[in-house]
Coordinates of C-alpha atoms and ligand atoms in Angstrom, one line a residue:
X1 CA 8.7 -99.1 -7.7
X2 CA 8.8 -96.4 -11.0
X3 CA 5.0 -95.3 -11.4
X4 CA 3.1 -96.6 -14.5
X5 CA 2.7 -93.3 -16.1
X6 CA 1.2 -94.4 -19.3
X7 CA -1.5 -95.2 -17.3
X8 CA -2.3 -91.6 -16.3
X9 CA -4.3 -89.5 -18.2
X10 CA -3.1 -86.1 -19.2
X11 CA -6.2 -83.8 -21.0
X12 CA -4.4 -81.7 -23.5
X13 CA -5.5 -79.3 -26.4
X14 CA -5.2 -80.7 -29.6
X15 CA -3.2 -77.8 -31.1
X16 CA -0.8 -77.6 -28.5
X17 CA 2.8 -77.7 -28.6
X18 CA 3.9 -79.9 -30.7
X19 CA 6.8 -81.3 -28.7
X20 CA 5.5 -81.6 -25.1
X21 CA 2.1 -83.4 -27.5
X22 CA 4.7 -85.8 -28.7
X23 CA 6.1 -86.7 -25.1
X24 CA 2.7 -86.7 -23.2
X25 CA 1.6 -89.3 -26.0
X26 CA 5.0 -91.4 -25.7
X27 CA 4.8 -91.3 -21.9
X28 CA 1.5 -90.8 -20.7
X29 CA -2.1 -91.8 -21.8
X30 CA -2.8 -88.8 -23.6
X31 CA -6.5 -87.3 -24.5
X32 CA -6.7 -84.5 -26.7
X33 CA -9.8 -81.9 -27.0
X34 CA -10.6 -79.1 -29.8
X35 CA -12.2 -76.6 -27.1
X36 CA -12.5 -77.0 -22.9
X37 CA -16.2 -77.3 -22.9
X38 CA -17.3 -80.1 -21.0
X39 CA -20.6 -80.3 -22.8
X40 CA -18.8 -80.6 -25.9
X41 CA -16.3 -83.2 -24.9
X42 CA -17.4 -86.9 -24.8
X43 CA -17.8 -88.3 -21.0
X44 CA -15.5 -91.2 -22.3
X45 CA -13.0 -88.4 -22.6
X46 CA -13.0 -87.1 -19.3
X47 CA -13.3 -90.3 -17.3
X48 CA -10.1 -90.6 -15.6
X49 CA -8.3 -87.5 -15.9
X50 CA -5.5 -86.7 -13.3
X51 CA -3.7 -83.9 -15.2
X52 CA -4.4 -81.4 -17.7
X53 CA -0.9 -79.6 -19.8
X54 CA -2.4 -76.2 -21.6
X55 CA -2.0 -72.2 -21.5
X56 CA -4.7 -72.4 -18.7
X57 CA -7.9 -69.6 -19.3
X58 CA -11.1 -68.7 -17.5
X59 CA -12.8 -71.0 -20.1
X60 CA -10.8 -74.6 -18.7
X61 CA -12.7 -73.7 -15.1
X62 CA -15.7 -76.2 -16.5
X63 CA -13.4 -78.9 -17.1
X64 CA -12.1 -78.7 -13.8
X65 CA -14.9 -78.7 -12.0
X66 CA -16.3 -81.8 -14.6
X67 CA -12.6 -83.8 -13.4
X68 CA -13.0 -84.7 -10.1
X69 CA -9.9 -86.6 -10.3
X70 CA -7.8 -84.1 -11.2
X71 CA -4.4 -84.1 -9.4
X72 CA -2.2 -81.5 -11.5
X73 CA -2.0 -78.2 -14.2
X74 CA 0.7 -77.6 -16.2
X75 CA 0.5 -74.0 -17.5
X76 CA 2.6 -73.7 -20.9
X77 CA 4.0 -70.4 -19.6
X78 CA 5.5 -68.6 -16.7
X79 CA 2.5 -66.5 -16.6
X80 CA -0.7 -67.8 -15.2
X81 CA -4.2 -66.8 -15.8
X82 CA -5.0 -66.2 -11.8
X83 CA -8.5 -66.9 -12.0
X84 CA -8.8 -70.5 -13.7
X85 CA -5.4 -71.3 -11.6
X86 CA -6.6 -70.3 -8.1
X87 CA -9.8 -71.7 -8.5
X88 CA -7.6 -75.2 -9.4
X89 CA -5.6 -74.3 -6.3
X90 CA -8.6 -73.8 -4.2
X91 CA -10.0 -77.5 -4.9
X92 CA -6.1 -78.9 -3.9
X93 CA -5.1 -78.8 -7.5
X94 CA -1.5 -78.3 -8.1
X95 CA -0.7 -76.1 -10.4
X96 CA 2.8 -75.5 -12.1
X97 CA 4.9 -73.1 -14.7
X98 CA 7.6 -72.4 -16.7
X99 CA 9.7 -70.0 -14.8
X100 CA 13.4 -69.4 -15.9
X101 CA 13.5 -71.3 -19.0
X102 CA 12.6 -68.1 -21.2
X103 CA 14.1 -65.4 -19.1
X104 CA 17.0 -64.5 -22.2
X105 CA 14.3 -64.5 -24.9
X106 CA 12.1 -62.5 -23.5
X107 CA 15.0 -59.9 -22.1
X108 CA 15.8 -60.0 -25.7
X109 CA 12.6 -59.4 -27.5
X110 CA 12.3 -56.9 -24.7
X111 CA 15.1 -55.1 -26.3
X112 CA 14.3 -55.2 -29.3
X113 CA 10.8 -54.1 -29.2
X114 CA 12.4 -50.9 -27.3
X115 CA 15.1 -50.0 -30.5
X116 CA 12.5 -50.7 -32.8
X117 CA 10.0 -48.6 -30.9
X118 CA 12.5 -45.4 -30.7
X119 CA 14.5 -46.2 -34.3
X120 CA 11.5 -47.1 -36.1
X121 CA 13.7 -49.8 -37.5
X122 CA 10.6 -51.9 -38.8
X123 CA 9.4 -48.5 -41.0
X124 CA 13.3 -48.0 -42.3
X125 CA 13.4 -51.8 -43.8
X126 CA 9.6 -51.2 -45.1
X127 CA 11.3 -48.0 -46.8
X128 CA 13.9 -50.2 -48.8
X129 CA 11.8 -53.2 -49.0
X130 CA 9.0 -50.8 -50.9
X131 CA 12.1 -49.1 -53.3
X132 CA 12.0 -45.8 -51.6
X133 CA 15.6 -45.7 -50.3
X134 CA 16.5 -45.8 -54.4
X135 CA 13.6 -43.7 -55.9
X136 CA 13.4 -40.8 -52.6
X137 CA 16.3 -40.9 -50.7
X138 CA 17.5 -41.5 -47.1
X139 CA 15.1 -43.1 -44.4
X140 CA 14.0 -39.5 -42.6
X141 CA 16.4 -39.3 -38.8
X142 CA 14.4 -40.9 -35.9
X143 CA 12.9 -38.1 -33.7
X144 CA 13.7 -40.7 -30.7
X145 CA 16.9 -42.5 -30.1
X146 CA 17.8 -45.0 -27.0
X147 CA 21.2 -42.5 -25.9
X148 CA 20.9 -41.2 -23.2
X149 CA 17.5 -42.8 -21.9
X150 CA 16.4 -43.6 -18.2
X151 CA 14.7 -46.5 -17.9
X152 CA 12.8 -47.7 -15.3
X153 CA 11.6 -51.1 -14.9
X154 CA 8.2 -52.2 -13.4
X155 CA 8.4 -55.7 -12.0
X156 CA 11.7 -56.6 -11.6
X157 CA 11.3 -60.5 -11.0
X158 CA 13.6 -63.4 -13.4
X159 CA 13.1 -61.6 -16.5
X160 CA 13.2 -57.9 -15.1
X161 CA 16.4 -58.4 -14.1
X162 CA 17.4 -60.1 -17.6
X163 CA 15.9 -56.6 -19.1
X164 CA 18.2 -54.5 -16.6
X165 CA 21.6 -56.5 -17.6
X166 CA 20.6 -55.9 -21.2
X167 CA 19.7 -52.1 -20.4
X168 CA 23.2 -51.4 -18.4
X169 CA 25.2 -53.1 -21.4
X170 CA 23.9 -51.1 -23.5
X171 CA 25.1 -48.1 -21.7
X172 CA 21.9 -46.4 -19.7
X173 CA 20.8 -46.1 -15.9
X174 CA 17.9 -48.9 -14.6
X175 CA 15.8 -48.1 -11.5
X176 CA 12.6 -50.0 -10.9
X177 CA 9.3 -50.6 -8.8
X178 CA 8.0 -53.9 -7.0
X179 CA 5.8 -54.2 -4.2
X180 CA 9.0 -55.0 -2.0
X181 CA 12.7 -54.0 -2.3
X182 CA 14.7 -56.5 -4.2
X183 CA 17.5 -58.1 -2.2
X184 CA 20.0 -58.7 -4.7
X185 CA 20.9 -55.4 -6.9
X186 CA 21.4 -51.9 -6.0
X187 CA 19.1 -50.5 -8.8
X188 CA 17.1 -47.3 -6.8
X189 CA 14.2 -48.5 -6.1
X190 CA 10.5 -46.2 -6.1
X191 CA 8.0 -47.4 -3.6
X192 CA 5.1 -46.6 -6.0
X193 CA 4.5 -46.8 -9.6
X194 CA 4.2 -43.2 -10.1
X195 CA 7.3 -42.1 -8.7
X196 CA 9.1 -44.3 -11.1
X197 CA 7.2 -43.2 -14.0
X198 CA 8.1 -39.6 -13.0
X199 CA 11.6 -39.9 -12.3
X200 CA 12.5 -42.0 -15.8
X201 CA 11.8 -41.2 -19.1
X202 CA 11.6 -45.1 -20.6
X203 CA 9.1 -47.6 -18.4
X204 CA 9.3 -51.2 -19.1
X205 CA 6.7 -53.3 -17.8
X206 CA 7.1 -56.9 -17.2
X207 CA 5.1 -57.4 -14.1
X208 CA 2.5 -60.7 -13.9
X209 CA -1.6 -59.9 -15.1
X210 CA -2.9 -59.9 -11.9
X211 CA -6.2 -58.0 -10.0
X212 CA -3.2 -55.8 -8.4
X213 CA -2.1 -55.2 -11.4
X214 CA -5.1 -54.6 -13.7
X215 CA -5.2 -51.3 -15.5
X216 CA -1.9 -50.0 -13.4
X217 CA -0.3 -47.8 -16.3
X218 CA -3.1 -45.8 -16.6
X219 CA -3.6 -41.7 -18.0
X220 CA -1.8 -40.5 -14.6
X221 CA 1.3 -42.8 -14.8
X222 CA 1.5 -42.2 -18.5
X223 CA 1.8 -38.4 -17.7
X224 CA 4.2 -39.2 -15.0
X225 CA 6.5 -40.7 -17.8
X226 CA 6.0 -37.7 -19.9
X227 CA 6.2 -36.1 -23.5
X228 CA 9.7 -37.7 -24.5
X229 CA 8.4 -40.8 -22.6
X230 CA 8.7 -44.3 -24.0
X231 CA 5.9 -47.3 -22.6
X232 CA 6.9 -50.9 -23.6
X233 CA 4.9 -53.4 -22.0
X234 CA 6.2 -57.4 -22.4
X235 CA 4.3 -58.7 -19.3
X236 CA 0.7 -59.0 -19.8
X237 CA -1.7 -56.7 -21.9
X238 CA -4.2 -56.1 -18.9
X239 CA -1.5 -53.8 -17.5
X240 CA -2.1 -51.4 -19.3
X241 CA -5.6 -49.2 -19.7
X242 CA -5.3 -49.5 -23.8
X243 CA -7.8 -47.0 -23.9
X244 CA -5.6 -44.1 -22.1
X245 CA -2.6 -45.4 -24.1
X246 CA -3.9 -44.7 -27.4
X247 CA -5.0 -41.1 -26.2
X248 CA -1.7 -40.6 -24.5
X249 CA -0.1 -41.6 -28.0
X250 CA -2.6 -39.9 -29.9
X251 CA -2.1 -36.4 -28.0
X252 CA 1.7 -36.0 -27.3
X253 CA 1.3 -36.9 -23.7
X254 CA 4.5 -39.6 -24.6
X255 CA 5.9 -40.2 -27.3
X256 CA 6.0 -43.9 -28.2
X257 CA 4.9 -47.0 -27.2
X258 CA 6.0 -50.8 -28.1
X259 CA 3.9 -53.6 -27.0
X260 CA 4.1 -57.4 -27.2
X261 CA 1.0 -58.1 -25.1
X262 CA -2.5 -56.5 -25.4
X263 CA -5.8 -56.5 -23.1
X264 CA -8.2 -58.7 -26.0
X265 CA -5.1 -60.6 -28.0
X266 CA -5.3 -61.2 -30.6
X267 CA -7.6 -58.5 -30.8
X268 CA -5.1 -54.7 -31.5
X269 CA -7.4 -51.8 -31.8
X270 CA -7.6 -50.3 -35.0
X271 CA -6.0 -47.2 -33.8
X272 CA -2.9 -48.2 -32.5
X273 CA -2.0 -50.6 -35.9
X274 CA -2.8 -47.0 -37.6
X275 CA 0.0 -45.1 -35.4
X276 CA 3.4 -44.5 -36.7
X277 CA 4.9 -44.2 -33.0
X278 CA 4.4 -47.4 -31.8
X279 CA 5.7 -51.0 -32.9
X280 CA 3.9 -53.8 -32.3
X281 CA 4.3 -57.8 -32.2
X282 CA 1.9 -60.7 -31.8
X283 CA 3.0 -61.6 -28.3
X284 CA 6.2 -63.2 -29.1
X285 CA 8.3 -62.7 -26.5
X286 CA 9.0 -66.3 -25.9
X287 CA 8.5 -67.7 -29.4
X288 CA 12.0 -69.5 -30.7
X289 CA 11.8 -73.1 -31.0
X290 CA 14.6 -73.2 -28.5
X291 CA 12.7 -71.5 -26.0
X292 CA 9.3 -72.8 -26.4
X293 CA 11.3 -76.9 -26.7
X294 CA 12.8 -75.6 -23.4
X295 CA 9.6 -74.5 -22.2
X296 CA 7.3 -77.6 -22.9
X297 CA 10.5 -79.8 -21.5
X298 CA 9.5 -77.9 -18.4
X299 CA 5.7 -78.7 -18.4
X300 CA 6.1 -82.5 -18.9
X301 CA 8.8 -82.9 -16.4
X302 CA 6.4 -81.1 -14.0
X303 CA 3.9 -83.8 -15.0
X304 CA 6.8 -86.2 -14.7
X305 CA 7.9 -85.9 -11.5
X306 CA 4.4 -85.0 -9.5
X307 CA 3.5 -88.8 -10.7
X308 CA 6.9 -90.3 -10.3
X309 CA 8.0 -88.7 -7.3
X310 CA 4.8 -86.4 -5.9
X311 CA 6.3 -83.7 -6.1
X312 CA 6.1 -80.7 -8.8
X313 CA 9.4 -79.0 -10.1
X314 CA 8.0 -75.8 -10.9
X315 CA 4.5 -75.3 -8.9
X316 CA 3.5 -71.1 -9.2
X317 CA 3.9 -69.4 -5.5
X318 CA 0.1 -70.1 -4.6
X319 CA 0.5 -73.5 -5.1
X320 CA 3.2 -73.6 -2.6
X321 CA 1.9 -71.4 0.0
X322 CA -1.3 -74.0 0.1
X323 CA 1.5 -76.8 0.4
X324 CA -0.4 -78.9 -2.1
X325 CA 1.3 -82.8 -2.1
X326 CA 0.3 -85.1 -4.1
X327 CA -2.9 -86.9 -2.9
X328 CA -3.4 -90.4 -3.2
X329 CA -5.4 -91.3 -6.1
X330 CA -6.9 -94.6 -5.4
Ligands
NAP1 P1 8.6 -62.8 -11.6 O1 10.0 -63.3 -11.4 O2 7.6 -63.3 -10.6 O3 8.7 -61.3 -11.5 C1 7.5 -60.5 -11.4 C2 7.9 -59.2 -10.7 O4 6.8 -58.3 -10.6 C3 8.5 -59.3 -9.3 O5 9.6 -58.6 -9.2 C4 7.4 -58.8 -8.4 O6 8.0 -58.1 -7.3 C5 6.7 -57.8 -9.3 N1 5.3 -57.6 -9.0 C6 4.3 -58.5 -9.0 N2 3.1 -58.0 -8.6 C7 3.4 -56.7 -8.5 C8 2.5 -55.6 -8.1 N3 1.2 -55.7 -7.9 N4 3.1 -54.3 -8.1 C9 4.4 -54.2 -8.3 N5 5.2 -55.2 -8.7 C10 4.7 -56.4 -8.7 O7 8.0 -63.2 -13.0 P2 8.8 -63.3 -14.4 O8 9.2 -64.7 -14.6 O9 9.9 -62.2 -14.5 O10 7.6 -63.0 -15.4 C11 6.9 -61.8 -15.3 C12 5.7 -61.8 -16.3 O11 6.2 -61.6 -17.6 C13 4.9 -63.1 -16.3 O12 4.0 -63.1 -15.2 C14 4.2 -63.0 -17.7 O13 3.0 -62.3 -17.5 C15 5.1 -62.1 -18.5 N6 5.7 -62.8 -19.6 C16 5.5 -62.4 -20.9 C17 6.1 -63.0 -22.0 C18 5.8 -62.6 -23.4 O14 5.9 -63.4 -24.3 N7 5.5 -61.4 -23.6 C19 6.9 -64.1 -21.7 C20 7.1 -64.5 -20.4 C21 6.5 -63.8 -19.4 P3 7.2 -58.1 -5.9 O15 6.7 -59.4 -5.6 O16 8.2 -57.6 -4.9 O17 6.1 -57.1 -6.1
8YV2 C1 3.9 -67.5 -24.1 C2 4.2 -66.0 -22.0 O1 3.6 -66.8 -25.2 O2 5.3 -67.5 -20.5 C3 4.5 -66.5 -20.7 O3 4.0 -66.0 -19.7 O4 3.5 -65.1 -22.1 C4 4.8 -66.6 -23.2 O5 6.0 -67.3 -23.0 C5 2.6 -68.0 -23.5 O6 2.8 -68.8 -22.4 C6 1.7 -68.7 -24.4 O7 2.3 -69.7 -25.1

């Protein structure tokens, strides 16, 4: 017998997406808060939850602990804050995200954030745009140019390998580090983060925030990648020690950076938006309507299917390892 979904409740933000909002509401019993603070949210509210669809943050580990019900997360993402999620995980929460879907976006924006890095392709249309091209003359030659680059690739998972199929098109070697060899190219693989760094002149990171991972390109790998070295860093901001990177811009030690992802978003520190060798976007990596429609698809068929069928499509690799099923809920 089909389960009576729209007699679940699903806890969502009220600014989220706005198509997975429209198919929660038409197929689910949908609550909506401004901000996860349980003492902010009316008991009435929480009664009854058994699945919460949101960007998932330290600050939504309250609600789950105030939802004893709770069955299911849908993160709105492929990337997962590994706090708020393993602590869901640990009380036999499943929790699910959306892998795949955006691998070609963000391999593009990946790309383009590198061009525009070494180019400067977003300070040439600023040239025009302001009348300079007419009044002064040619956009000055880029001191950096994409020819005859090495790029390496740190974390080279679904949308690594996107990257590397862009990179090879476009005419230059890839070689990459992961904790473990991947089984299905022949890009040379570096055991350590360092050797990579050393032996390329271009690093592209697009591994997941993790405690592993926290703070990994740091003053010695930026060295590593050296003065004609190019960082760009599409994964997650904590990466990266922000504080060595503005040095290592600031002092020749490479020589640009382009970043999609910081350590405080929204908050950019002052002295990077101030440097002409770096170009920066608002964590957009993912941000088409395409992708994003194909993204919240993703998280509501998740919700679909763990209370049609008990099973999640896309649950992250914790939630598997702890074999979470669907319990029974009364
Ligand atoms: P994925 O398929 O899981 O790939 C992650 C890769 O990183 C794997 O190859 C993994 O290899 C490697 N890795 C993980 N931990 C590592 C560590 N401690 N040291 C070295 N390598 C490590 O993930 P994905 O789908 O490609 O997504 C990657 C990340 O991109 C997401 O987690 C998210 O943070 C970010 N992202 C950003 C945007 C954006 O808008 N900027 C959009 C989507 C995703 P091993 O397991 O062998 O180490
Ligand atoms: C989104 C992302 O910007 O999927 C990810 O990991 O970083 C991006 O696709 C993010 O999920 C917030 O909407």
């Amino acid at each position: 017998m089909p389960a009576d979904l729209k007699s679940i409740r699903i806890l969502m933000p009220s600014h989220f997406n706005a198509h997975a909002a429209a198919r929660i509401e038409a197929e689910f019993d949908a609550v909506t808060i401004d901000d996860p603070d349980p003492a902010r949210i009316p008991t009435e509210k929480l009664a009854g939850i058994r699945g919460i669809a949101a960007g998932l943050g330290p600050s939504w580990i309250p609600v789950i602990d105030a939802l004893p019900p709770l069955e299911i997360v849908a993160n709105f993402g492929v990337g997962y804050d590994p706090e708020s999620s393993l602590h869901a995980i640990d009380k036999g929460v499943c929790v699910t995200h959306t892998p795949t879907v955006l691998d070609e976006e963000v391999a593009d924006t990946a790309l383009a954030l590198l061009l525009n890095t070494v180019r400067e392709f977003w300070f040439a249309e600023k040239w025009l745009r302001d009348g300079k091209w007419e009044k002064e003359g040619n956009y000055p030659l880029t001191g950096l140019s994409l020819r005859d680059r090495q790029v390496g690739i740190y974390g080279l998972g679904r949308i690594g390998k996107a990257i590397a199929r862009r990179v090879e098109a476009f005419g230059l070697s890839v070689s990459y580090h992961n904790r473990s060899r991947a089984a299905d190219v022949d890009y040379p693989y570096y055991e350590t983060l360092e050797g990579l760094a050393s032996a390329v002149d271009t690093l592209i990171c697009v591994v997941p925030g993790t405690p592993e991972t926290h703070h990994t390109v740091n003053a010695a790998i930026l060295r590593a990648l050296g003065p004609s070295g190019v960082l760009v860093n599409i994964g997650r901001g904590t990466v990266v020690d922000e504080s060595a990177l503005v040095a290592a811009l600031r002092d020749g030690v490479i020589a640009a950076a382009g970043l999609d992802v910081f350590e405080d978003e929204p908050h950019v520190p002052a002295e990077l938006a101030a440097m002409k060798n770096v170009c920066l976007l608002p964590h957009v990596g993912s941000a088409s309507q395409h992708t994003r429609r194909l993204m919240a698809d993703l998280v509501v068929d998740n919700l679909v299917s763990w209370f049609s069928k008990g099973e999640a499509l896309t649950a992250v690799p914790e939630a598997k390892s702890a074999s979470l099923a669907k319990r029974k809920n009364g």
